[in-house]
Amino acid sequence: DEGAVPEEVMWEGDAAHWGRHAPVLFPVVGKLRDDTFRVGGEECDTFSMGQHGFARDSLFAVVERGEAAATFELRYSDASLSRYPFRFSLRIEYCLEGRRLSVRYTVLSLEDDRVLYFSIGAHPAFACASADERARAGLPPNRVHFEGDERAERYHIEGGLQTGESECAFTGGVLPLIPEAFERDAFVFKALRSECVRLERGDGVPLVSLHCPRFPFF
């Protein structure tokens, strides 16, 4: 964020809390019931797929690289076909311009006569002081600030699956990051009006901004 403070906000992958940094979620986002899915008509085949798919644990090839940009690609393999029976190409382009990092995802079907079913998502992690640490210092908790005036419906999650129920998580544009807010698992929003969201200190000082145009879920 152009107005952000010079503070380290990239998560370092502390395995005691969460050992990842910014995994790519593909070809599913979230969890499948019984970790399985079926492909085909009446005589369909059943495949196993763990939470968030396999891309986050796969080795990507370097397609292009420069001083401030790089493109990586993951293609289908014999191993992926045993879990996901589609011939695909997933390319991710990273471009650094000043303090802004742009990420572009491109998914292609390599089978002209077949529909490629997939979901894709980003899961970046950021580091900031906990609500307890801020409270001990006499400061308000950090918060997430949406650019629009939202009435955000939160979809309930149990066992990694949506229950079909939802509730209004907040109105306005600010969501305080307090422990009790996560007692019902992660926040899942659909069809937000905002395309930009900021992680801020409790006093409104921005730490990092995310621009996510055309993403149906957040």
Short mmCIF file of C-alpha atoms in Angstrom, two decimals:
data_model
loop_
_atom_site.label_atom_id
_atom_site.label_comp_id
_atom_site.label_asym_id
_atom_site.label_seq_id
_atom_site.Cartn_x
_atom_site.Cartn_y
_atom_site.Cartn_z
CA ASP A 1 0.00 0.00 0.00
CA GLU A 2 1.36 3.44 -0.94
CA GLY A 3 0.50 4.83 2.51
CA ALA A 4 1.64 1.77 4.44
CA VAL A 5 4.14 1.95 7.27
CA PRO A 6 7.65 0.41 6.77
CA GLU A 7 6.86 -2.73 8.73
CA GLU A 8 7.42 -6.42 7.91
CA VAL A 9 4.02 -7.94 7.23
CA MET A 10 5.00 -11.04 5.24
CA TRP A 11 4.35 -14.20 7.21
CA GLU A 12 7.53 -16.22 7.79
CA GLY A 13 5.89 -19.66 7.79
CA ASP A 14 6.27 -20.50 11.49
CA ALA A 15 5.23 -24.16 11.62
CA ALA A 16 4.15 -23.77 15.25
CA HIS A 17 1.18 -21.78 13.92
CA TRP A 18 0.97 -22.27 10.14
CA GLY A 19 3.88 -23.56 8.10
CA ARG A 20 2.93 -22.13 4.72
CA HIS A 21 3.38 -18.70 3.14
CA ALA A 22 1.09 -18.12 0.14
CA PRO A 23 -0.14 -21.43 -1.26
CA VAL A 24 -1.98 -21.58 -4.59
CA LEU A 25 -5.30 -23.40 -4.25
CA PHE A 26 -5.96 -25.53 -7.36
CA PRO A 27 -7.89 -27.38 -8.74
CA VAL A 28 -10.24 -27.02 -5.78
CA VAL A 29 -10.62 -24.32 -3.15
CA GLY A 30 -11.64 -25.69 0.21
CA LYS A 31 -12.62 -29.25 0.99
CA LEU A 32 -14.64 -31.91 -0.85
CA ARG A 33 -17.11 -34.11 0.96
CA ASP A 34 -15.27 -37.31 1.89
CA ASP A 35 -12.30 -35.89 -0.07
CA THR A 36 -13.72 -37.36 -3.29
CA PHE A 37 -15.36 -36.23 -6.53
CA ARG A 38 -16.89 -38.00 -9.53
CA VAL A 39 -16.36 -37.39 -13.24
CA GLY A 40 -18.47 -38.80 -16.05
CA GLY A 41 -22.04 -39.79 -16.75
CA GLU A 42 -23.91 -42.80 -15.41
CA GLU A 43 -20.72 -44.87 -15.26
CA CYS A 44 -18.65 -42.20 -13.55
CA ASP A 45 -15.18 -42.54 -12.08
CA THR A 46 -14.37 -41.50 -8.52
CA PHE A 47 -11.18 -39.63 -7.60
CA SER A 48 -9.61 -38.55 -4.32
CA MET A 49 -8.59 -34.95 -3.70
CA GLY A 50 -7.33 -33.39 -0.47
CA GLN A 51 -8.21 -29.94 0.82
CA HIS A 52 -7.26 -27.10 -1.55
CA GLY A 53 -5.98 -29.52 -4.22
CA PHE A 54 -2.41 -30.44 -5.11
CA ALA A 55 -0.86 -27.33 -6.71
CA ARG A 56 0.38 -25.98 -3.38
CA ASP A 57 2.55 -29.09 -2.91
CA SER A 58 3.70 -29.36 -6.54
CA LEU A 59 6.90 -28.24 -8.23
CA PHE A 60 6.33 -25.56 -10.87
CA ALA A 61 8.63 -25.05 -13.84
CA VAL A 62 10.18 -21.62 -14.46
CA VAL A 63 8.90 -20.40 -17.83
CA GLU A 64 10.23 -16.83 -17.82
CA ARG A 65 12.16 -14.70 -15.39
CA GLY A 66 13.55 -11.20 -15.30
CA GLU A 67 14.72 -8.60 -12.82
CA ALA A 68 11.20 -7.86 -11.56
CA ALA A 69 8.98 -10.55 -13.09
CA ALA A 70 8.70 -14.32 -13.29
CA THR A 71 6.28 -16.86 -14.74
CA PHE A 72 5.83 -20.39 -13.40
CA GLU A 73 3.89 -23.28 -14.90
CA LEU A 74 2.36 -26.48 -13.60
CA ARG A 75 1.24 -29.04 -16.18
CA TYR A 76 -0.62 -32.30 -15.85
CA SER A 77 1.42 -35.42 -15.23
CA ASP A 78 0.78 -39.12 -14.73
CA ALA A 79 0.62 -38.44 -11.00
CA SER A 80 -1.92 -35.60 -11.38
CA LEU A 81 -4.09 -37.62 -13.81
CA SER A 82 -4.53 -40.27 -11.14
CA ARG A 83 -6.16 -37.64 -8.90
CA TYR A 84 -7.55 -35.14 -11.40
CA PRO A 85 -8.32 -36.61 -14.84
CA PHE A 86 -7.80 -33.45 -16.89
CA ARG A 87 -4.89 -32.34 -19.04
CA PHE A 88 -4.24 -28.77 -17.96
CA SER A 89 -1.72 -25.97 -17.83
CA LEU A 90 -1.63 -23.56 -14.89
CA ARG A 91 0.58 -20.49 -15.31
CA ILE A 92 1.21 -17.90 -12.60
CA GLU A 93 2.85 -14.59 -13.48
CA TYR A 94 4.39 -12.37 -10.81
CA CYS A 95 5.39 -8.79 -11.59
CA LEU A 96 6.91 -6.36 -9.08
CA GLU A 97 6.42 -2.66 -9.76
CA GLY A 98 7.73 -0.50 -6.94
CA ARG A 99 5.84 -1.68 -3.85
CA ARG A 100 3.08 -3.36 -5.84
CA LEU A 101 3.10 -7.07 -6.67
CA SER A 102 0.72 -8.18 -9.42
CA VAL A 103 -0.26 -11.83 -9.78
CA ARG A 104 -2.04 -13.29 -12.82
CA TYR A 105 -3.42 -16.83 -13.03
CA THR A 106 -3.99 -18.52 -16.39
CA VAL A 107 -5.61 -21.97 -16.58
CA LEU A 108 -5.82 -23.72 -19.95
CA SER A 109 -7.39 -27.00 -21.01
CA LEU A 110 -5.05 -29.00 -23.24
CA GLU A 111 -7.98 -31.08 -24.50
CA ASP A 112 -10.00 -29.26 -27.16
CA ASP A 113 -13.06 -31.47 -26.83
CA ARG A 114 -13.40 -31.49 -23.04
CA VAL A 115 -14.58 -29.01 -20.44
CA LEU A 116 -12.01 -28.38 -17.70
CA TYR A 117 -13.63 -28.11 -14.26
CA PHE A 118 -11.59 -26.28 -11.65
CA SER A 119 -11.47 -23.63 -8.96
CA ILE A 120 -8.47 -21.46 -8.15
CA GLY A 121 -7.67 -19.28 -5.19
CA ALA A 122 -4.92 -17.36 -3.43
CA HIS A 123 -4.08 -17.91 0.24
CA PRO A 124 -1.45 -15.29 1.18
CA ALA A 125 -0.51 -14.93 4.84
CA PHE A 126 0.40 -11.68 6.58
CA ALA A 127 1.93 -11.05 9.98
CA CYS A 128 0.55 -8.54 12.45
CA ALA A 129 0.26 -8.22 16.21
CA SER A 130 -2.50 -10.25 17.85
CA ALA A 131 -5.51 -8.63 19.49
CA ASP A 132 -4.11 -9.62 22.92
CA GLU A 133 -0.75 -8.00 22.19
CA ARG A 134 -2.47 -4.84 21.02
CA ALA A 135 -4.76 -4.81 24.08
CA ARG A 136 -1.79 -5.11 26.46
CA ALA A 137 -0.32 -2.06 24.77
CA GLY A 138 -3.63 -0.21 25.15
CA LEU A 139 -4.29 -0.28 21.40
CA PRO A 140 -7.37 -1.36 19.42
CA PRO A 141 -7.15 -4.64 17.43
CA ASN A 142 -6.01 -4.71 13.85
CA ARG A 143 -8.78 -4.78 11.29
CA VAL A 144 -9.73 -5.53 7.70
CA HIS A 145 -11.12 -2.51 5.85
CA PHE A 146 -13.25 -3.06 2.74
CA GLU A 147 -13.46 -0.25 0.20
CA GLY A 148 -17.25 -0.46 -0.09
CA ASP A 149 -20.09 -0.12 2.39
CA GLU A 150 -20.69 -3.84 2.84
CA ARG A 151 -23.37 -5.91 4.48
CA ALA A 152 -21.27 -9.05 4.37
CA GLU A 153 -22.91 -12.47 4.59
CA ARG A 154 -20.57 -15.00 6.19
CA TYR A 155 -21.03 -18.61 5.07
CA HIS A 156 -20.76 -21.09 7.91
CA ILE A 157 -18.02 -23.74 7.76
CA GLU A 158 -18.03 -27.04 9.64
CA GLY A 159 -15.42 -29.71 9.05
CA GLY A 160 -14.10 -27.69 6.14
CA LEU A 161 -17.46 -27.71 4.31
CA GLN A 162 -20.11 -25.05 3.88
CA THR A 163 -23.24 -25.86 5.83
CA GLY A 164 -25.55 -23.85 3.59
CA GLU A 165 -26.21 -21.39 6.40
CA SER A 166 -25.01 -17.83 6.58
CA GLU A 167 -25.20 -14.79 8.82
CA CYS A 168 -24.41 -11.12 8.59
CA ALA A 169 -20.79 -10.85 9.75
CA PHE A 170 -20.63 -7.06 9.81
CA THR A 171 -22.09 -3.96 8.23
CA GLY A 172 -20.15 -0.98 7.03
CA GLY A 173 -16.63 -1.54 5.82
CA VAL A 174 -14.58 -2.61 8.85
CA LEU A 175 -14.03 -6.07 10.36
CA PRO A 176 -12.03 -6.12 13.65
CA LEU A 177 -9.60 -9.05 13.91
CA ILE A 178 -10.44 -10.52 17.33
CA PRO A 179 -10.12 -14.20 18.39
CA GLU A 180 -13.83 -14.79 18.98
CA ALA A 181 -14.56 -13.82 15.39
CA PHE A 182 -12.88 -17.05 14.24
CA GLU A 183 -14.63 -19.46 16.61
CA ARG A 184 -16.70 -20.69 13.66
CA ASP A 185 -13.69 -21.27 11.40
CA ALA A 186 -12.63 -19.05 8.52
CA PHE A 187 -14.56 -16.17 7.03
CA VAL A 188 -16.07 -16.95 3.62
CA PHE A 189 -17.86 -14.14 1.80
CA LYS A 190 -19.61 -14.24 -1.57
CA ALA A 191 -20.36 -11.44 -4.03
CA LEU A 192 -18.81 -8.57 -2.10
CA ARG A 193 -19.08 -5.17 -3.71
CA SER A 194 -15.50 -4.33 -2.76
CA GLU A 195 -12.64 -5.25 -5.08
CA CYS A 196 -10.03 -3.81 -2.71
CA VAL A 197 -9.46 -4.66 0.94
CA ARG A 198 -6.80 -3.41 3.36
CA LEU A 199 -5.20 -4.95 6.42
CA GLU A 200 -4.85 -2.05 8.86
CA ARG A 201 -3.77 -1.27 12.38
CA GLY A 202 -6.62 -0.47 14.71
CA ASP A 203 -5.98 3.24 14.24
CA GLY A 204 -6.44 2.94 10.48
CA VAL A 205 -2.76 2.94 9.44
CA PRO A 206 -2.58 0.61 6.39
CA LEU A 207 -0.27 -2.39 6.42
CA VAL A 208 -1.07 -4.02 3.08
CA SER A 209 -3.78 -3.73 0.41
CA LEU A 210 -5.22 -6.50 -1.75
CA HIS A 211 -6.96 -5.86 -5.06
CA CYS A 212 -9.04 -8.87 -6.15
CA PRO A 213 -11.19 -7.89 -9.15
CA ARG A 214 -13.77 -10.41 -10.37
CA PHE A 215 -13.15 -12.94 -7.61
CA PRO A 216 -16.60 -14.27 -6.59
CA PHE A 217 -15.52 -15.42 -3.11
CA PHE A 218 -13.31 -13.79 -0.50
#
